[in-house]
Coordinates of C-alpha atoms in Angstrom, one line a residue:
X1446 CA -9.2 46.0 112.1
X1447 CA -5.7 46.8 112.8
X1448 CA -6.4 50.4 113.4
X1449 CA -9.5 49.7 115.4
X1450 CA -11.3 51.7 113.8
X1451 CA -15.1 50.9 114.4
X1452 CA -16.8 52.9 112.4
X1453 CA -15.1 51.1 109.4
X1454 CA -15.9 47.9 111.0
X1455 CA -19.6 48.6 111.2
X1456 CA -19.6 49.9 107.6
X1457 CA -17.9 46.7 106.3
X1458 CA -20.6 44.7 108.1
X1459 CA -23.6 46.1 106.1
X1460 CA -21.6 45.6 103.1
X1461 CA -21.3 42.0 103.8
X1462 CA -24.7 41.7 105.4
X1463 CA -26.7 44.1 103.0
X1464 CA -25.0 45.8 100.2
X1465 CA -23.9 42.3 98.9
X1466 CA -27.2 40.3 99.5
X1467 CA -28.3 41.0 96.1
X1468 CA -25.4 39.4 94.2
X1469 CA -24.9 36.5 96.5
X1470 CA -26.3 33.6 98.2
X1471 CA -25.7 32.5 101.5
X1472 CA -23.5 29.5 100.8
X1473 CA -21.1 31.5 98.5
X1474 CA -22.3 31.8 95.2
X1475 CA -21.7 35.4 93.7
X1476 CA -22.5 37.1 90.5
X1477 CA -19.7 37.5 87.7
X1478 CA -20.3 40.7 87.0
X1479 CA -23.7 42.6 89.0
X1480 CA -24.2 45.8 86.2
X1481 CA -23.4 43.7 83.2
X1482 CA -23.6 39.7 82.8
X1483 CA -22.0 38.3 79.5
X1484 CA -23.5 35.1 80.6
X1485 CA -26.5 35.1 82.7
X1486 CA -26.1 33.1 85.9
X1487 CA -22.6 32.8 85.3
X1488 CA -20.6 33.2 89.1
X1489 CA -16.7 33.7 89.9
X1490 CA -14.8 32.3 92.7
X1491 CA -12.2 35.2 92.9
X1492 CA -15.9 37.0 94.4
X1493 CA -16.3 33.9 96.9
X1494 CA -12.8 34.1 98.0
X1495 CA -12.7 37.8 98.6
X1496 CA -16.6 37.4 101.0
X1497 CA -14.9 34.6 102.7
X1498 CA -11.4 36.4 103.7
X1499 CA -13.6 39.4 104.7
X1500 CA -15.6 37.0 107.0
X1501 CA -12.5 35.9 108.8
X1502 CA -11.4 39.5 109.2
X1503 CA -14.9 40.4 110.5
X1504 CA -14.8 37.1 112.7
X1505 CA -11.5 37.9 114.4
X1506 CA -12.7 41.9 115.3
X1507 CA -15.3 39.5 117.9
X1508 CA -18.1 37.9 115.3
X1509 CA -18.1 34.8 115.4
X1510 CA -20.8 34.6 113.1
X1511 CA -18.8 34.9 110.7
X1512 CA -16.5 32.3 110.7
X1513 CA -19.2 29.9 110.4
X1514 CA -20.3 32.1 107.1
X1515 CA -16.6 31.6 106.1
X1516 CA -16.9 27.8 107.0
X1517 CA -20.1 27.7 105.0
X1518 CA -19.1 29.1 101.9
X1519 CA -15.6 26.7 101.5
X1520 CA -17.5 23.5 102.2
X1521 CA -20.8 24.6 100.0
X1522 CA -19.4 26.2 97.1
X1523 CA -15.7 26.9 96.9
X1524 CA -14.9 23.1 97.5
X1525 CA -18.0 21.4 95.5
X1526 CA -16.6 23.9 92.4
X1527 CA -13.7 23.2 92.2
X1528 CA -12.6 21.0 89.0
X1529 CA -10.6 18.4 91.1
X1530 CA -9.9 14.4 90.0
X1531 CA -12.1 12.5 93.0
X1532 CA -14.8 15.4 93.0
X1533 CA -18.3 13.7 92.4
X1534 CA -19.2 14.4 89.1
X1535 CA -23.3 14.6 88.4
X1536 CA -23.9 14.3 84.6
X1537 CA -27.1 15.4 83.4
X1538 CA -29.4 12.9 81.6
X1539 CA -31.2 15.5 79.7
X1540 CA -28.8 17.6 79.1
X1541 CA -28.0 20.1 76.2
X1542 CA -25.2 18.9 73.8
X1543 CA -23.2 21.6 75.0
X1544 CA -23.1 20.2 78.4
X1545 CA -19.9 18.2 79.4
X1546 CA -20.1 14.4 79.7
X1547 CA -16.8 13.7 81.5
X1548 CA -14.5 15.4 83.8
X1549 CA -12.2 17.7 82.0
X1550 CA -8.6 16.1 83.1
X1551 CA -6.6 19.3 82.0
X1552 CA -8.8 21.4 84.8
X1553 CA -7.5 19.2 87.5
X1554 CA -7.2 21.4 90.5
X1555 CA -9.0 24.4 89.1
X1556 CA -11.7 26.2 89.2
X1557 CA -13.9 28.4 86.7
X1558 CA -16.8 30.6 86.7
X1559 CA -19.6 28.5 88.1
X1560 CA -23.7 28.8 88.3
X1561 CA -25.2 28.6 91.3
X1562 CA -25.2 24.8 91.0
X1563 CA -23.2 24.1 88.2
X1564 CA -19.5 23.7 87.8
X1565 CA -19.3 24.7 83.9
X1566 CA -21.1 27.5 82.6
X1567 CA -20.9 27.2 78.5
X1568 CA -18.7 30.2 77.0
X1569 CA -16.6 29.8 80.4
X1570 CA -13.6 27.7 80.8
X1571 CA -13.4 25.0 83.0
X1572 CA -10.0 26.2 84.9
X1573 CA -9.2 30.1 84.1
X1574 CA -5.5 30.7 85.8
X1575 CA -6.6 33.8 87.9
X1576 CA -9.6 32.6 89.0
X1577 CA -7.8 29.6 90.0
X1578 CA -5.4 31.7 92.3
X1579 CA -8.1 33.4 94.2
X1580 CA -9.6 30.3 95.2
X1581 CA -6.1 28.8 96.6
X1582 CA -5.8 32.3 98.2
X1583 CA -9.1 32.2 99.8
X1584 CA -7.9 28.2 101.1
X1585 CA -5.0 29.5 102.3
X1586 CA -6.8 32.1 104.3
X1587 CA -9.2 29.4 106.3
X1588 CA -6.0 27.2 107.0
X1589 CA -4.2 30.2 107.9
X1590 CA -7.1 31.9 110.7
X1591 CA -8.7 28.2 111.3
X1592 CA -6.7 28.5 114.9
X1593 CA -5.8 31.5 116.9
X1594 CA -4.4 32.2 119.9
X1595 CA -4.6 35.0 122.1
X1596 CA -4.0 35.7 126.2
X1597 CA -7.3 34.1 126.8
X1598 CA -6.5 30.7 125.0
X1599 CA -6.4 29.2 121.8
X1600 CA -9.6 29.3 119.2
X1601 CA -10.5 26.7 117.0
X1602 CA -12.5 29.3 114.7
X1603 CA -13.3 27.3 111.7
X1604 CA -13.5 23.3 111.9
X1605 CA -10.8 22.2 109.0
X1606 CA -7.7 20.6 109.6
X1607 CA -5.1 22.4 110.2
X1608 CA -1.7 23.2 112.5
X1609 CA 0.1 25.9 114.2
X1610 CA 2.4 26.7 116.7
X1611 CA -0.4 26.7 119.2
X1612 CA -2.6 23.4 118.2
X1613 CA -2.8 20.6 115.7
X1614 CA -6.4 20.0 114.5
X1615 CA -7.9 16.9 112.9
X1616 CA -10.9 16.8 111.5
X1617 CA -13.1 14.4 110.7
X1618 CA -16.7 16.7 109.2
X1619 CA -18.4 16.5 106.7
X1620 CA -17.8 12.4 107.3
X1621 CA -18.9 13.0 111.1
X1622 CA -19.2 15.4 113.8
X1623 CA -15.9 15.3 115.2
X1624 CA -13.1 17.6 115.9
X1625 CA -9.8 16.5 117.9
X1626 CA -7.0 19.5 119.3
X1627 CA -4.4 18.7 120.7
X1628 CA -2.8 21.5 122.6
X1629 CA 0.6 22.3 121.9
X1630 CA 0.7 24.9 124.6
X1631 CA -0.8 25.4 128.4
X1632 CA -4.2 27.2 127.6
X1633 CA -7.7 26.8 127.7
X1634 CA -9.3 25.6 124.5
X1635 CA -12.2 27.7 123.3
X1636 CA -14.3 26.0 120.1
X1637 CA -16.6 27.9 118.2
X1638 CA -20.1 26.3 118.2
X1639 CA -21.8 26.2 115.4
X1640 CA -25.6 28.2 115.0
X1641 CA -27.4 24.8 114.4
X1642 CA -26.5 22.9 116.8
X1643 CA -27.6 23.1 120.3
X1644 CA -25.8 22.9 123.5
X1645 CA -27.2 19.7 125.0
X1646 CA -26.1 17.8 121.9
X1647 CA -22.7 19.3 122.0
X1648 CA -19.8 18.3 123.8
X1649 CA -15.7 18.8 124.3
X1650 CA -14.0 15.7 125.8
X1651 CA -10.9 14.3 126.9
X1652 CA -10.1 10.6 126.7
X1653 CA -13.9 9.8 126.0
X1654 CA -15.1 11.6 129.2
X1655 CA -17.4 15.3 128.7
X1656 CA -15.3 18.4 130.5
X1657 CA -17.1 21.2 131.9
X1658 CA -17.5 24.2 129.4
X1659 CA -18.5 28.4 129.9
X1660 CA -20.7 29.4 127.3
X1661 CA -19.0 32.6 126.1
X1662 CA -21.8 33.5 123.0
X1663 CA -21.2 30.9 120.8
X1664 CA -17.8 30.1 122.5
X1665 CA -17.5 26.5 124.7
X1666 CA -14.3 27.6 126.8
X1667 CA -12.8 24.8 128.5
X1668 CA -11.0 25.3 132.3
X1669 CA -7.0 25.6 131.5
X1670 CA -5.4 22.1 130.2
X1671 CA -1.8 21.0 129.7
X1672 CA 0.5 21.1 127.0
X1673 CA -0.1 18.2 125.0
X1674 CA -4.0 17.7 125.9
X1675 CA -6.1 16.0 123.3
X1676 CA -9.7 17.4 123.4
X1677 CA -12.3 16.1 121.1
X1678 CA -15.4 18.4 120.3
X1679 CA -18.3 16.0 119.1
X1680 CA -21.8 17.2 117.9
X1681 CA -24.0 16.0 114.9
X1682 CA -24.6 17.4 111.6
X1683 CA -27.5 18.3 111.8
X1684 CA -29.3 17.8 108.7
X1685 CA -31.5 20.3 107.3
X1686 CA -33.9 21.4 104.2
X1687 CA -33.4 25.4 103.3
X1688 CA -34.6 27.3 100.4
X1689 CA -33.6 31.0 99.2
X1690 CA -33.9 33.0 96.2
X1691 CA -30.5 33.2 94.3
X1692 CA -30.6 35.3 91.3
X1693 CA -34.0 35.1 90.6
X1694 CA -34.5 31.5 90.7
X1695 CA -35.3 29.6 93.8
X1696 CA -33.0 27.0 95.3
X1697 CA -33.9 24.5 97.8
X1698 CA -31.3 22.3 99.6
X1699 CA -30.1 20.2 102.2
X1700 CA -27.1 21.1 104.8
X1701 CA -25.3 18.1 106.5
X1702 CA -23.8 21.1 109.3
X1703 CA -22.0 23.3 107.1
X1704 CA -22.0 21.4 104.0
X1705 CA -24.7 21.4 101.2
X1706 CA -25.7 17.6 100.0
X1707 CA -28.6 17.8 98.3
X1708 CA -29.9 21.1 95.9
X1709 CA -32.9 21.3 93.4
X1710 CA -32.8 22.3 90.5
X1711 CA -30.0 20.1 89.5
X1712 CA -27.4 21.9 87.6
X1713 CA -28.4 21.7 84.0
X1714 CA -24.3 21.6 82.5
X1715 CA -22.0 20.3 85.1
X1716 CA -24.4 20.0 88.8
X1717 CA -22.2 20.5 91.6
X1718 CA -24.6 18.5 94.0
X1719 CA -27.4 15.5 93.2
X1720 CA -31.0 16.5 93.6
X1721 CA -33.0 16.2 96.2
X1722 CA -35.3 13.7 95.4
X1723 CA -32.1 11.6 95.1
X1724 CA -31.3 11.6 98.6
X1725 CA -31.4 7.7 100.0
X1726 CA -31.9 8.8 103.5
X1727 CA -35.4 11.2 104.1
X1728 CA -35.3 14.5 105.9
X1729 CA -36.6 14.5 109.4

């Protein structure tokens, strides 16, 4: 990226796109090990971390489809795995002995090598101290790339709160659809829309009242706006059902926008997300 060099770019695009399709699924699982599995099914979040700064990398070289892969992957698998005091916890009622039946309080924080929908694999500890680090790197990447800035404005990129010298962002998802900026410089604000939600049910506002927007790709640009501006993008999350073939098993499940609530099969040890026919509200 910093050389320019676009033939590398390309080549690191069908890595991402293709070569890794086989070991991976589109909300961030990845494969422990894709020539030899000690434990079959078995993931590791050092690989998630590593797709997900990649993504931002790609997404700053002008595709901005891949911040929302970035986004995708925190809120669906890097967040829902990690072992964290709070984090729902989904215990099996037919589950094998070797299944844990309460949160493990010395994991607090950390993460291990998780299933596709499962937090613990058996035979794989619940908070390994590298593995740990490469997801706070990965974290550190999203909060660090979440807002750019550049002589056409300042990006919101990825839809977490965060702060720099150019913005402060609040956000309110995976609770609701809304995203406040407040400028901390003159610029025009452009905010990254995401791929399943349409234009007529998006807006950008300021002080309750829709601005005008450019549609730059997926990029609402706003006209120039003071230092100090408040902006608030609203749009709903949509809700959606999705299925896809992880690892030889098929996975159905339900986004709220970015984030997965819903996935059958439940996870068998430690299920990361309730299953479908548990949802209280139904699919449209």
């Amino acid at each position: 990226m910093l050389k320019k060099d676009l033939e590398t770019l390309k080549h690191a695009r069908r890595i991402v796109d293709k070569g890794l399709a086989p070991t991976r699924s589109s909300f961030g699982w990845s494969v422990e090990n894709s020539w030899r599995e000690r434990l079959v099914g078995r993931g590791e979040i050092n690989n998630t971390g590593d797709m997900i700064q990649t993504a931002i990398h790609l997404g700053r070289t002008g595709h901005p489809r891949y911040f929302e892969m970035a986004e995708r992957m925190v809120r669906s698998h890097v967040l829902p795995s990690q072992w964290l005091k709070g984090q729902e916890f989904h215990p099996q009622t037919d589950a094998p002995e070797s299944a844990l039946k309460e949160f493990p309080t010395d994991a607090d924080g950390g993460w291990g090598c998780p299933s596709v929908n499962d937090r613990h694999v058996p035979g794989a500890g619940s908070a390994v101290l590298d593995i740990t680090q490469g997801g706070i790197q990965c974290l550190w990447a999203v909060l660090r790339h979440s807002i750019d800035q550049d002589q056409w404005g300042v990006r919101l990129n990825i839809a977490f709160s965060s702060e720099s010298e150019a913005a402060r962002v609040v956000s309110q998802i995976p609770k609701e659809g809304r995203v406040s900026i407040t400028l901390k410089r003159e610029a025009s604000l452009w905010y990254r829309k995401p791929s399943w939600v349409s234009w007529k049910n998006f807006s950008i506002r300021i002080q309750g009242n829709s601005v005008a927007v450019r549609r730059i790709g997926t990029w609402a640009v706003t006209s120039k706006q003071a230092s100090g501006t408040v902006l608030e993008a609203v749009y709903p999350l949509v809700r959606r059902q999705e299925e896809e073939w992880v690892h030889y098993k098929r996975y159905r499940f339900v986004y709220e926008g970015d984030t997965i609530v819903a996935m059958s099969p439940r996870g068998t040890y430690a299920p990361m997300y309730p299953g479908i026919e548990e949802l209280t509200v139904a699919l449209p």
